[in-house]
XYZ file of C-alpha atoms in Angstrom:
673
model
C 47.094 41.029 14.525
C 46.196 37.703 12.926
C 45.792 39.209 9.450
C 49.260 40.787 9.694
C 50.712 37.424 10.687
C 48.967 35.679 7.798
C 50.181 38.305 5.358
C 53.768 37.980 6.580
C 53.578 34.187 6.051
C 52.146 34.469 2.522
C 55.165 32.827 0.859
C 55.071 29.902 3.286
C 51.311 29.529 2.761
C 51.866 29.508 -1.004
C 54.535 26.795 -0.668
C 52.279 24.609 1.501
C 49.394 25.019 -0.948
C 51.674 24.006 -3.821
C 52.836 20.905 -1.938
C 49.236 19.843 -1.237
C 48.143 20.328 -4.855
C 51.228 18.526 -6.194
C 50.891 15.602 -3.789
C 47.284 15.139 -4.907
C 48.268 15.358 -8.607
C 45.744 18.155 -9.120
C 45.829 20.467 -12.112
C 43.569 22.810 -14.051
C 43.743 21.359 -17.553
C 40.529 20.634 -19.456
C 41.581 17.199 -20.709
C 38.189 15.916 -19.488
C 36.947 17.301 -22.831
C 38.307 14.119 -24.441
C 35.364 12.303 -22.867
C 33.105 14.156 -25.292
C 34.986 12.661 -28.233
C 36.311 9.306 -27.086
C 34.377 6.528 -25.299
C 32.134 8.826 -23.303
C 31.675 7.811 -19.676
C 34.330 5.091 -19.757
C 37.424 5.485 -17.606
C 38.743 5.932 -14.101
C 37.470 8.050 -11.178
C 39.452 11.104 -12.307
C 37.702 11.279 -15.655
C 35.754 14.418 -14.687
C 36.787 17.535 -12.750
C 36.638 17.432 -8.957
C 35.438 21.038 -9.059
C 34.464 23.342 -11.882
C 33.905 22.718 -15.572
C 36.259 21.698 -18.347
C 36.671 24.412 -20.982
C 36.352 23.208 -24.542
C 37.748 26.519 -25.811
C 41.150 25.755 -24.268
C 41.742 23.213 -27.016
C 45.296 24.488 -27.551
C 46.083 23.229 -24.049
C 44.160 19.985 -23.579
C 44.380 18.692 -27.154
C 47.737 20.071 -28.336
C 50.307 21.521 -25.938
C 49.821 19.341 -22.873
C 49.607 16.002 -24.754
C 52.814 17.037 -26.524
C 54.456 17.652 -23.152
C 53.263 14.319 -21.813
C 54.596 12.583 -24.929
C 58.118 13.708 -23.991
C 58.209 11.071 -21.214
C 58.269 8.260 -23.811
C 60.944 6.923 -26.104
C 64.565 5.910 -25.685
C 65.589 9.410 -24.611
C 62.841 10.993 -22.473
C 63.069 14.785 -22.248
C 65.825 14.829 -24.842
C 66.395 17.445 -27.515
C 63.919 15.789 -29.854
C 60.436 14.423 -29.253
C 60.333 10.873 -30.593
C 56.543 10.802 -31.020
C 55.354 14.219 -32.239
C 54.921 14.239 -36.049
C 56.306 10.714 -36.023
C 59.586 11.782 -34.445
C 62.420 14.293 -34.788
C 60.442 17.277 -33.501
C 62.166 19.689 -31.136
C 61.082 19.150 -27.533
C 61.914 22.768 -26.768
C 58.986 23.632 -29.011
C 56.596 20.704 -28.755
C 57.336 18.960 -25.474
C 59.669 19.023 -22.499
C 63.416 19.254 -22.966
C 65.517 19.067 -19.840
C 69.013 20.373 -20.410
C 71.377 23.136 -19.278
C 69.368 25.874 -20.985
C 65.959 24.757 -19.706
C 66.425 27.252 -16.869
C 66.206 29.993 -19.458
C 62.706 29.269 -20.714
C 60.910 27.001 -18.220
C 62.806 26.307 -15.027
C 59.824 24.474 -13.542
C 60.320 21.552 -15.927
C 63.312 20.241 -13.973
C 60.785 18.753 -11.555
C 60.084 15.999 -14.111
C 63.444 14.508 -13.122
C 62.263 13.802 -9.571
C 58.460 13.395 -9.714
C 56.187 11.052 -11.626
C 54.531 12.599 -14.721
C 51.163 13.333 -13.088
C 52.647 15.124 -10.074
C 55.290 16.884 -12.143
C 52.521 18.133 -14.432
C 50.595 19.303 -11.363
C 53.629 21.174 -10.031
C 54.251 22.845 -13.395
C 50.599 23.859 -13.545
C 50.264 25.495 -10.140
C 53.804 26.667 -9.340
C 53.712 29.466 -11.958
C 50.217 30.530 -10.879
C 51.010 30.676 -7.153
C 54.355 32.351 -7.806
C 52.656 34.868 -10.090
C 50.136 35.818 -7.407
C 52.842 36.264 -4.766
C 55.022 38.313 -7.109
C 52.030 40.403 -8.183
C 51.440 41.199 -4.503
C 55.089 42.294 -4.238
C 54.808 44.489 -7.332
C 51.636 46.100 -6.030
C 53.297 46.697 -2.647
C 55.906 48.694 -4.557
C 53.278 50.651 -6.499
C 51.152 51.389 -3.415
C 54.026 52.067 -0.994
C 53.261 49.029 1.126
C 49.442 49.130 1.216
C 48.546 45.485 1.841
C 44.846 45.633 1.068
C 45.291 47.409 -2.257
C 48.202 45.106 -3.102
C 45.983 42.058 -2.651
C 43.330 43.743 -4.778
C 45.913 44.456 -7.451
C 47.209 40.873 -7.446
C 43.643 39.600 -7.912
C 43.091 42.088 -10.744
C 46.182 40.784 -12.518
C 46.340 37.035 -11.854
C 42.601 36.305 -11.676
C 41.860 38.513 -14.637
C 39.982 36.837 -17.503
C 43.024 37.607 -19.647
C 45.300 35.476 -17.479
C 42.856 32.651 -16.802
C 41.503 32.159 -20.335
C 44.921 32.325 -22.023
C 47.758 29.869 -21.358
C 50.444 32.002 -22.972
C 49.540 35.114 -20.944
C 51.282 33.710 -17.875
C 54.411 33.093 -19.923
C 54.550 36.814 -20.666
C 53.288 38.452 -17.474
C 54.930 36.175 -14.888
C 58.528 36.784 -16.015
C 57.761 40.461 -16.622
C 56.485 40.922 -13.070
C 59.381 38.862 -11.679
C 61.889 41.055 -13.534
C 60.403 44.231 -12.095
C 60.221 42.936 -8.517
C 63.774 41.568 -8.576
C 65.118 44.737 -10.208
C 63.481 47.044 -7.661
C 64.645 45.124 -4.608
C 68.113 44.611 -6.059
C 68.481 48.395 -6.023
C 67.277 48.667 -2.428
C 68.539 45.654 -0.499
C 71.746 46.036 1.483
C 72.827 42.462 2.219
C 75.018 40.848 -0.423
C 73.340 37.426 -0.295
C 69.962 39.065 -0.942
C 71.363 40.998 -3.886
C 72.882 37.818 -5.313
C 69.568 35.951 -5.160
C 67.699 38.870 -6.681
C 70.247 39.174 -9.496
C 69.857 35.459 -10.193
C 66.074 35.831 -10.236
C 66.337 38.841 -12.550
C 68.550 36.969 -15.009
C 66.284 33.919 -15.097
C 63.090 35.977 -15.390
C 64.468 38.154 -18.182
C 65.531 35.039 -20.096
C 62.040 33.562 -19.621
C 60.422 36.723 -20.971
C 62.588 36.843 -24.100
C 62.371 33.123 -24.882
C 58.562 33.150 -24.766
C 58.869 34.040 -28.478
C 55.450 35.632 -28.734
C 56.212 39.159 -29.991
C 52.531 40.026 -30.396
C 52.402 40.420 -26.603
C 56.104 40.770 -25.793
C 56.464 44.070 -27.628
C 53.578 46.045 -26.070
C 54.057 44.542 -22.602
C 57.770 45.211 -22.948
C 56.966 48.917 -23.290
C 54.968 48.789 -20.065
C 57.814 47.043 -18.222
C 60.303 49.583 -19.574
C 58.190 52.457 -18.255
C 57.955 50.877 -14.798
C 61.710 50.116 -14.746
C 62.525 53.752 -15.605
C 60.264 54.898 -12.776
C 62.033 52.498 -10.396
C 65.406 53.906 -11.411
C 64.114 57.439 -10.820
C 62.744 56.450 -7.412
C 66.095 54.999 -6.401
C 68.368 57.553 -8.043
C 69.777 58.733 -4.701
C 70.905 55.199 -3.967
C 72.418 54.754 -7.395
C 74.147 58.104 -7.926
C 76.410 60.252 -5.737
C 78.170 63.551 -6.403
C 81.910 64.011 -6.046
C 83.640 67.253 -5.092
C 83.298 68.526 -8.636
C 79.550 67.782 -8.470
C 79.809 65.088 -11.101
C 77.341 62.233 -10.801
C 78.987 58.871 -10.227
C 77.634 55.390 -9.649
C 77.153 55.047 -5.917
C 76.049 51.423 -5.689
C 78.723 49.612 -7.657
C 77.709 46.223 -6.261
C 74.199 46.535 -7.693
C 75.613 47.676 -11.025
C 77.947 44.687 -11.292
C 75.164 42.312 -10.280
C 72.839 43.842 -12.871
C 75.481 43.291 -15.521
C 75.948 39.744 -14.267
C 72.202 39.107 -14.417
C 72.064 40.333 -18.012
C 75.077 38.184 -18.891
C 73.366 35.117 -17.406
C 70.179 35.952 -19.275
C 72.132 36.447 -22.489
C 73.814 33.047 -22.178
C 70.510 31.284 -21.478
C 68.744 33.088 -24.320
C 71.564 32.406 -26.782
C 71.707 28.735 -25.793
C 67.961 28.305 -26.185
C 67.781 30.127 -29.503
C 70.697 28.110 -30.854
C 68.923 24.913 -29.835
C 65.765 25.865 -31.729
C 67.437 27.540 -34.701
C 65.819 25.056 -37.121
C 62.402 25.906 -35.692
C 63.029 29.655 -35.943
C 64.116 29.298 -39.560
C 61.118 27.122 -40.408
C 58.569 29.396 -38.720
C 60.036 32.543 -40.257
C 59.361 31.033 -43.685
C 55.765 29.964 -42.970
C 52.648 31.622 -44.283
C 51.149 31.573 -40.769
C 52.304 32.949 -38.387
C 55.772 33.760 -39.670
C 55.102 36.353 -42.355
C 52.425 38.493 -40.741
C 53.100 42.188 -40.134
C 50.418 44.647 -39.062
C 50.225 48.383 -38.637
C 47.050 48.666 -36.559
C 43.892 50.568 -37.293
C 41.406 48.286 -35.527
C 40.742 46.369 -32.334
C 40.116 49.115 -29.747
C 36.575 47.862 -29.146
C 37.934 44.680 -27.549
C 38.900 46.656 -24.453
C 35.187 47.136 -23.722
C 34.554 43.392 -23.551
C 35.441 43.561 -19.866
C 31.708 44.138 -19.553
C 30.879 40.450 -20.126
C 33.805 39.007 -18.124
C 31.727 37.927 -15.077
C 29.404 35.969 -17.368
C 31.981 33.935 -19.291
C 32.652 31.176 -16.702
C 28.954 30.579 -16.001
C 26.947 31.103 -19.191
C 27.541 29.072 -22.333
C 29.234 31.370 -24.774
C 29.327 28.821 -27.600
C 25.740 29.733 -28.563
C 27.001 33.138 -29.684
C 28.637 32.782 -33.085
C 29.206 36.445 -33.872
C 32.549 36.434 -32.064
C 35.203 33.727 -31.925
C 35.467 32.436 -28.342
C 35.873 33.320 -24.672
C 39.650 33.510 -24.873
C 39.652 36.051 -27.680
C 37.363 38.459 -25.808
C 38.898 37.886 -22.354
C 40.798 40.907 -21.077
C 41.326 43.001 -17.965
C 38.782 44.928 -15.900
C 40.003 48.126 -17.489
C 36.875 50.328 -17.128
C 38.345 52.159 -20.106
C 38.651 55.140 -20.391
C 38.018 55.979 -16.700
C 41.548 55.143 -15.422
C 43.090 57.300 -18.158
C 40.864 60.205 -17.151
C 41.646 59.683 -13.460
C 45.395 59.601 -14.168
C 45.178 62.840 -16.158
C 43.211 64.467 -13.319
C 45.886 63.321 -10.874
C 48.693 64.867 -12.925
C 46.755 68.108 -13.450
C 46.055 68.372 -9.720
C 49.736 67.865 -8.988
C 50.636 70.657 -11.392
C 47.982 72.956 -9.940
C 49.198 72.367 -6.381
C 52.821 72.616 -7.506
C 53.537 69.073 -6.358
C 55.918 66.630 -7.979
C 54.370 64.724 -10.831
C 53.794 61.035 -10.373
C 56.398 59.679 -12.762
C 54.855 56.240 -12.607
C 51.744 57.475 -14.395
C 53.498 59.658 -16.952
C 55.195 56.974 -19.129
C 52.114 54.762 -18.939
C 50.007 57.646 -20.237
C 52.454 58.153 -23.091
C 52.372 54.458 -24.002
C 48.579 54.558 -23.814
C 48.576 57.343 -26.395
C 50.922 55.337 -28.647
C 48.730 52.236 -28.364
C 45.580 54.270 -28.980
C 47.009 55.654 -32.206
C 48.001 52.138 -33.270
C 44.523 50.791 -32.525
C 42.511 53.614 -34.102
C 44.253 55.330 -36.991
C 47.077 52.829 -37.347
C 50.760 53.767 -37.549
C 52.764 54.571 -40.669
C 54.835 51.575 -41.700
C 58.160 53.181 -40.755
C 56.886 54.144 -37.286
C 55.314 50.731 -36.675
C 58.624 49.112 -37.635
C 60.595 51.587 -35.533
C 58.463 50.886 -32.444
C 58.355 47.152 -33.333
C 54.562 47.230 -33.062
C 54.458 45.847 -36.595
C 55.442 42.532 -34.965
C 52.248 42.617 -32.925
C 48.586 42.671 -33.897
C 45.749 44.932 -32.831
C 43.969 42.304 -30.745
C 47.119 41.808 -28.652
C 48.117 45.456 -28.286
C 44.667 46.220 -26.874
C 45.366 43.725 -24.056
C 48.446 45.723 -23.111
C 46.365 48.910 -23.098
C 43.942 47.192 -20.718
C 46.819 46.166 -18.457
C 47.956 49.788 -18.252
C 44.485 50.715 -17.026
C 44.612 48.339 -14.074
C 48.153 49.457 -13.189
C 46.820 53.007 -13.063
C 43.923 51.909 -10.854
C 46.303 50.185 -8.429
C 48.570 53.218 -8.325
C 45.726 55.682 -7.817
C 44.147 53.634 -5.026
C 47.294 52.991 -3.042
C 49.732 55.841 -3.593
C 49.397 58.843 -1.279
C 50.263 62.200 -2.794
C 52.032 64.999 -0.966
C 48.817 66.795 -0.028
C 47.390 63.596 1.440
C 50.530 63.021 3.498
C 50.410 66.546 4.874
C 46.760 66.158 5.848
C 47.180 62.637 7.238
C 46.033 62.494 10.840
C 44.740 66.074 10.834
C 41.149 66.941 11.462
C 39.251 69.556 9.645
C 37.004 70.651 12.481
C 34.272 72.149 10.398
C 34.035 69.190 8.026
C 34.165 66.703 10.857
C 31.100 68.257 12.471
C 29.207 69.119 9.330
C 25.948 67.219 8.974
C 25.832 67.818 5.233
C 28.900 67.616 2.963
C 29.706 70.780 1.019
C 27.853 71.251 -2.269
C 31.184 71.028 -4.109
C 31.701 67.489 -2.850
C 28.186 66.518 -3.898
C 28.825 67.916 -7.354
C 32.150 66.082 -7.633
C 30.603 62.752 -6.656
C 27.693 63.269 -9.036
C 30.006 64.157 -11.916
C 32.185 61.109 -11.230
C 29.184 58.783 -11.139
C 27.719 60.308 -14.302
C 31.006 59.871 -16.193
C 31.337 56.300 -14.944
C 27.716 55.544 -15.837
C 28.213 56.816 -19.387
C 31.381 54.716 -19.704
C 29.700 51.532 -18.445
C 26.597 52.119 -20.588
C 28.787 52.653 -23.659
C 30.551 49.335 -22.986
C 27.168 47.607 -22.676
C 25.864 49.104 -25.906
C 29.026 48.121 -27.747
C 28.841 44.522 -26.495
C 25.139 44.305 -27.337
C 25.983 44.645 -31.033
C 27.215 41.052 -31.063
C 26.045 39.627 -27.733
C 22.575 41.029 -27.013
C 21.054 37.618 -26.318
C 24.080 36.492 -24.329
C 24.034 39.465 -21.949
C 20.313 39.984 -21.550
C 18.652 43.165 -20.312
C 18.506 42.365 -16.589
C 22.108 41.209 -16.396
C 23.169 44.200 -18.484
C 21.501 46.755 -16.197
C 22.963 45.104 -13.085
C 26.459 45.105 -14.558
C 26.153 48.733 -15.648
C 25.296 49.782 -12.091
C 28.124 47.736 -10.538
C 30.675 49.006 -13.039
C 29.471 52.605 -12.746
C 29.836 52.596 -8.957
C 33.276 50.960 -9.157
C 34.563 53.243 -11.896
C 33.204 56.304 -10.077
C 35.236 55.230 -7.049
C 38.333 55.206 -9.289
C 37.656 58.841 -10.211
C 37.153 59.638 -6.513
C 40.486 57.999 -5.607
C 41.390 60.843 -3.235
C 38.608 59.831 -0.830
C 39.364 56.883 1.448
C 35.803 55.401 1.471
C 35.809 55.423 -2.329
C 39.200 53.694 -2.415
C 38.056 50.959 -0.036
C 34.812 50.369 -1.928
C 36.686 50.247 -5.221
C 39.229 47.769 -3.872
C 36.565 45.434 -2.485
C 34.496 45.630 -5.659
C 37.466 44.926 -7.914
C 38.575 41.968 -5.817
C 35.093 40.432 -5.920
C 34.747 41.010 -9.669
C 38.157 39.432 -10.311
C 37.430 36.348 -8.234
C 33.998 35.890 -9.822
C 35.395 36.284 -13.338
C 38.709 34.457 -13.079
C 38.911 32.117 -10.101
C 36.353 29.660 -11.486
C 37.585 29.549 -15.079
C 39.893 26.587 -14.549
C 38.561 23.244 -13.316
C 40.208 21.263 -10.527
C 41.198 17.916 -12.047
C 43.090 14.992 -10.537
C 45.513 12.952 -12.591
C 45.439 11.819 -16.207
C 42.453 9.448 -16.125
C 40.883 11.296 -19.055
C 43.926 10.279 -21.118
C 45.185 7.051 -19.592
C 42.218 5.140 -18.155
C 39.936 4.602 -21.152
C 39.776 1.159 -22.831
C 41.199 2.519 -26.093
C 44.137 4.008 -24.189
C 44.954 0.581 -22.785
C 44.840 -0.914 -26.289
C 47.114 1.789 -27.703
C 49.643 1.100 -24.940
C 49.516 -2.636 -25.622
C 50.252 -2.099 -29.314
C 53.011 0.436 -28.625
C 54.625 -1.906 -26.107
C 54.920 -4.646 -28.733
C 55.595 -2.265 -31.657
C 57.282 0.852 -30.226
C 58.276 2.178 -33.664
C 54.813 1.829 -35.202
C 53.555 4.980 -36.925
C 49.976 6.130 -36.333
C 47.479 8.362 -38.134
C 44.330 9.983 -36.691
C 41.574 11.062 -39.051
C 40.258 13.569 -36.472
C 42.909 16.075 -35.387
C 41.373 16.191 -31.882
C 42.306 12.514 -31.429
C 45.995 13.129 -32.165
C 46.859 14.433 -28.697
C 45.047 11.528 -27.028
C 46.952 8.907 -29.002
C 50.202 10.832 -28.566
C 49.811 11.016 -24.762
C 49.554 7.223 -24.692
C 52.972 6.744 -26.247
C 52.261 6.349 -29.968
C 54.155 8.054 -32.778
C 51.462 10.138 -34.528
C 52.375 11.301 -38.017
C 49.714 14.027 -38.317
C 49.958 15.358 -34.759
C 50.083 19.111 -34.417
C 52.597 20.824 -36.680
C 54.224 23.413 -34.438
C 56.333 23.920 -37.533
C 55.525 22.271 -40.867
C 56.716 18.763 -41.649
C 57.921 19.844 -45.073
C 59.676 16.555 -45.823
C 56.379 14.646 -45.571
C 54.306 17.311 -47.267
C 56.652 17.582 -50.246
C 56.602 13.804 -50.556
C 52.827 14.106 -50.983
C 52.972 17.287 -53.091
C 56.077 17.046 -55.263
C 55.178 20.090 -57.376
C 54.453 22.349 -54.396
C 50.900 22.991 -55.577
C 49.528 23.239 -52.045
C 52.502 24.805 -50.257
C 50.471 27.911 -49.405
C 48.105 25.591 -47.502
C 50.470 23.427 -45.449
C 53.435 25.774 -44.930
C 52.119 26.951 -41.564
C 51.523 26.080 -37.945
C 48.544 23.753 -38.265
C 46.284 20.999 -36.928
C 45.744 18.246 -39.481
C 42.641 16.150 -40.046
C 42.827 13.338 -42.587
C 40.383 11.932 -45.111
C 41.389 8.823 -47.060
C 40.700 8.900 -50.787
C 41.461 7.076 -54.012
C 42.130 10.419 -55.682
C 45.487 12.165 -55.737
C 46.561 13.528 -52.339
C 45.569 17.150 -51.758
C 45.323 19.758 -49.006
C 42.417 22.023 -48.021
C 42.790 25.101 -45.801
C 39.940 25.050 -43.266
C 41.129 28.005 -41.151
C 44.349 29.893 -40.508
C 45.690 27.027 -38.380
C 43.683 23.987 -39.530
C 44.027 21.936 -42.707
C 42.388 18.830 -44.137
C 44.711 16.331 -45.801
C 42.967 14.188 -48.406
C 45.397 11.288 -48.385
C 45.607 8.828 -51.238
C 45.673 5.157 -50.187
C 48.981 4.614 -51.951
C 50.508 7.623 -50.178
C 49.221 6.174 -46.911
C 51.542 3.205 -47.401
C 54.428 5.341 -48.660
C 54.119 7.472 -45.517
C 54.817 4.367 -43.450
C 51.540 4.391 -41.524
C 51.004 1.230 -39.455
C 47.839 2.076 -37.491
C 44.845 4.370 -37.921
C 42.792 5.696 -35.002
C 39.421 6.712 -36.398
C 35.656 6.764 -36.156
C 35.345 6.149 -39.893
C 34.911 2.742 -41.512
C 37.998 1.760 -43.526
C 37.509 -0.834 -46.260
C 40.203 -2.753 -48.108
C 41.280 -1.402 -51.468
C 43.451 -2.811 -54.198
C 46.470 -1.238 -52.514
C 45.743 -1.267 -48.786
C 44.356 -3.783 -46.334
C 42.741 -2.634 -43.062
C 42.572 -5.046 -40.141
C 40.406 -3.810 -37.244
C 42.327 -4.612 -34.030
C 40.071 -2.644 -31.680
C 36.496 -1.385 -31.784
C 34.309 0.265 -29.175
C 31.175 1.746 -30.689
C 32.225 3.854 -33.657
C 35.810 4.164 -32.428
C 38.237 1.831 -34.195
C 41.924 1.075 -34.506
C 42.996 -0.395 -37.848
C 46.258 -2.119 -38.634
C 47.380 -0.967 -42.072
C 49.220 -3.303 -44.444
C 49.766 -3.556 -48.171
C 47.043 -5.567 -49.881
C 47.991 -9.035 -50.993
C 48.576 -9.175 -54.758
C 47.077 -11.748 -57.105
């Protein structure tokens, strides 16, 4: 059949799609947001998205991380160990840009493409290659969980990759992609027979494991690591007959020595890559561990469970302006998985109880995930004692990240319940129950079961709606709320009725549609860097940098820093991925404000005749009130600002560019006498 042929060619189709997107220099970044701040409406044809809408909330991407990556192409040593522009220079590219070296394979192998493609197309490749690869690997993982059920595997891949969690968070892919890759490679390494296949899978396992560890985001790594561990143990149990054999004395021995050696080799490769990367960023690790934010935070839970119910508003987030609602932070913080909590937990418990009642083997995939769910629930509700939180390493996470892992467990359970056929189902497969086949009316027991399932699902969906209405009543609205309750109730009821094929099919279709509606349209389709490179001010910055490559710049608005940085200028107050303590202590010799600036932070600047000082605006944003004299001592040559700068007794400001309120000033010491 055609659909079977298409499915079998899915990897080739993914490769062709990636080539097309890369050749067109397409990406999904929201850098078009710069047009709201800088010379609105001026620039090239790629200034606005081809499709979709730029997302202001993804400011960490379009204003911070991606400009920092683009800045790595400049300087005498592009893609070297240090970024020559970020914070004015001498900032680790492994942290703030793109470093291409022998250990790059251990934390972002896609970046090697910058050696062969121009920056726009390399950026495009690095944007879509992880996403396409993630979808294909998610299909493979779901094929394992569902014993080869293609339809449910596609549904599962959509639930994972097009989840609001994945699409609204950049870092989520850095955690889930290598985790999924590890599990897929590990499973097939145990099962494949050909040596060349095992070698490739071992290589993939080593690289993926290194990527997962070097993500350095323990708030998600720890809870998602538990989930991966549970799945890996289940995979070992499923393949125990391949791995172990009995000798004449009935002692268990390793049967597949090749796989064992390759596993050890994969871990050795991962260890080398991890060690090399960590050694390269040792200064960063030391600096961050000594910061106020995020380095010193430890939490023991006790809150955050309610976030799992925000799945209720997921279909609304891409289409209705969330910024009008100020009760909660932003779309990214409430984005999660379509968990339908607690329905999947209930369905999994029912499944295990049925297995026990019918004296079948327990589903050992569900069992560890249920146990981890209990652990996470205790962490999120009552909190864990300090010793237990430290022992489980959950003290390195925070409640609003652990709850995402709990949501992920729910969708894994849904995928497993929809696709996996239990022993009783296998025995009855293909058999007809004559009486039921001819019955005009289903038995009363079946009616009661369906009614109970729908009632439980309706209560669950209504509870989610009521919880969300506390902060988002106006955002949801009554009509939209009722419609969503009905859709969710029917879908969740189908999860509870997983043993019935029509319910499984309906659930799969519904989940796929919900995922595509909620996640597929989050990211815009953008072509090239016109939003950064085509504006008149960008051309002026490049002209100045070309004649004065070592000039040091300052931006009064922290949003402008990434824009100036991406055009090749050395920006002193660009994002501090780790604090520029040398500069800060020059401004604050007594350490009066160290609690303010000793953190990961975005820095806005206000010039003043008073003594330099720092103001904490939020956990990751500070305002530097910079004295005019300190401006000169900091070596600033140019200021990019919308403010009017007037000469003082110490400093002279020469306006070398102006377009509306936007100005570039050349800074020099005022002439004396």
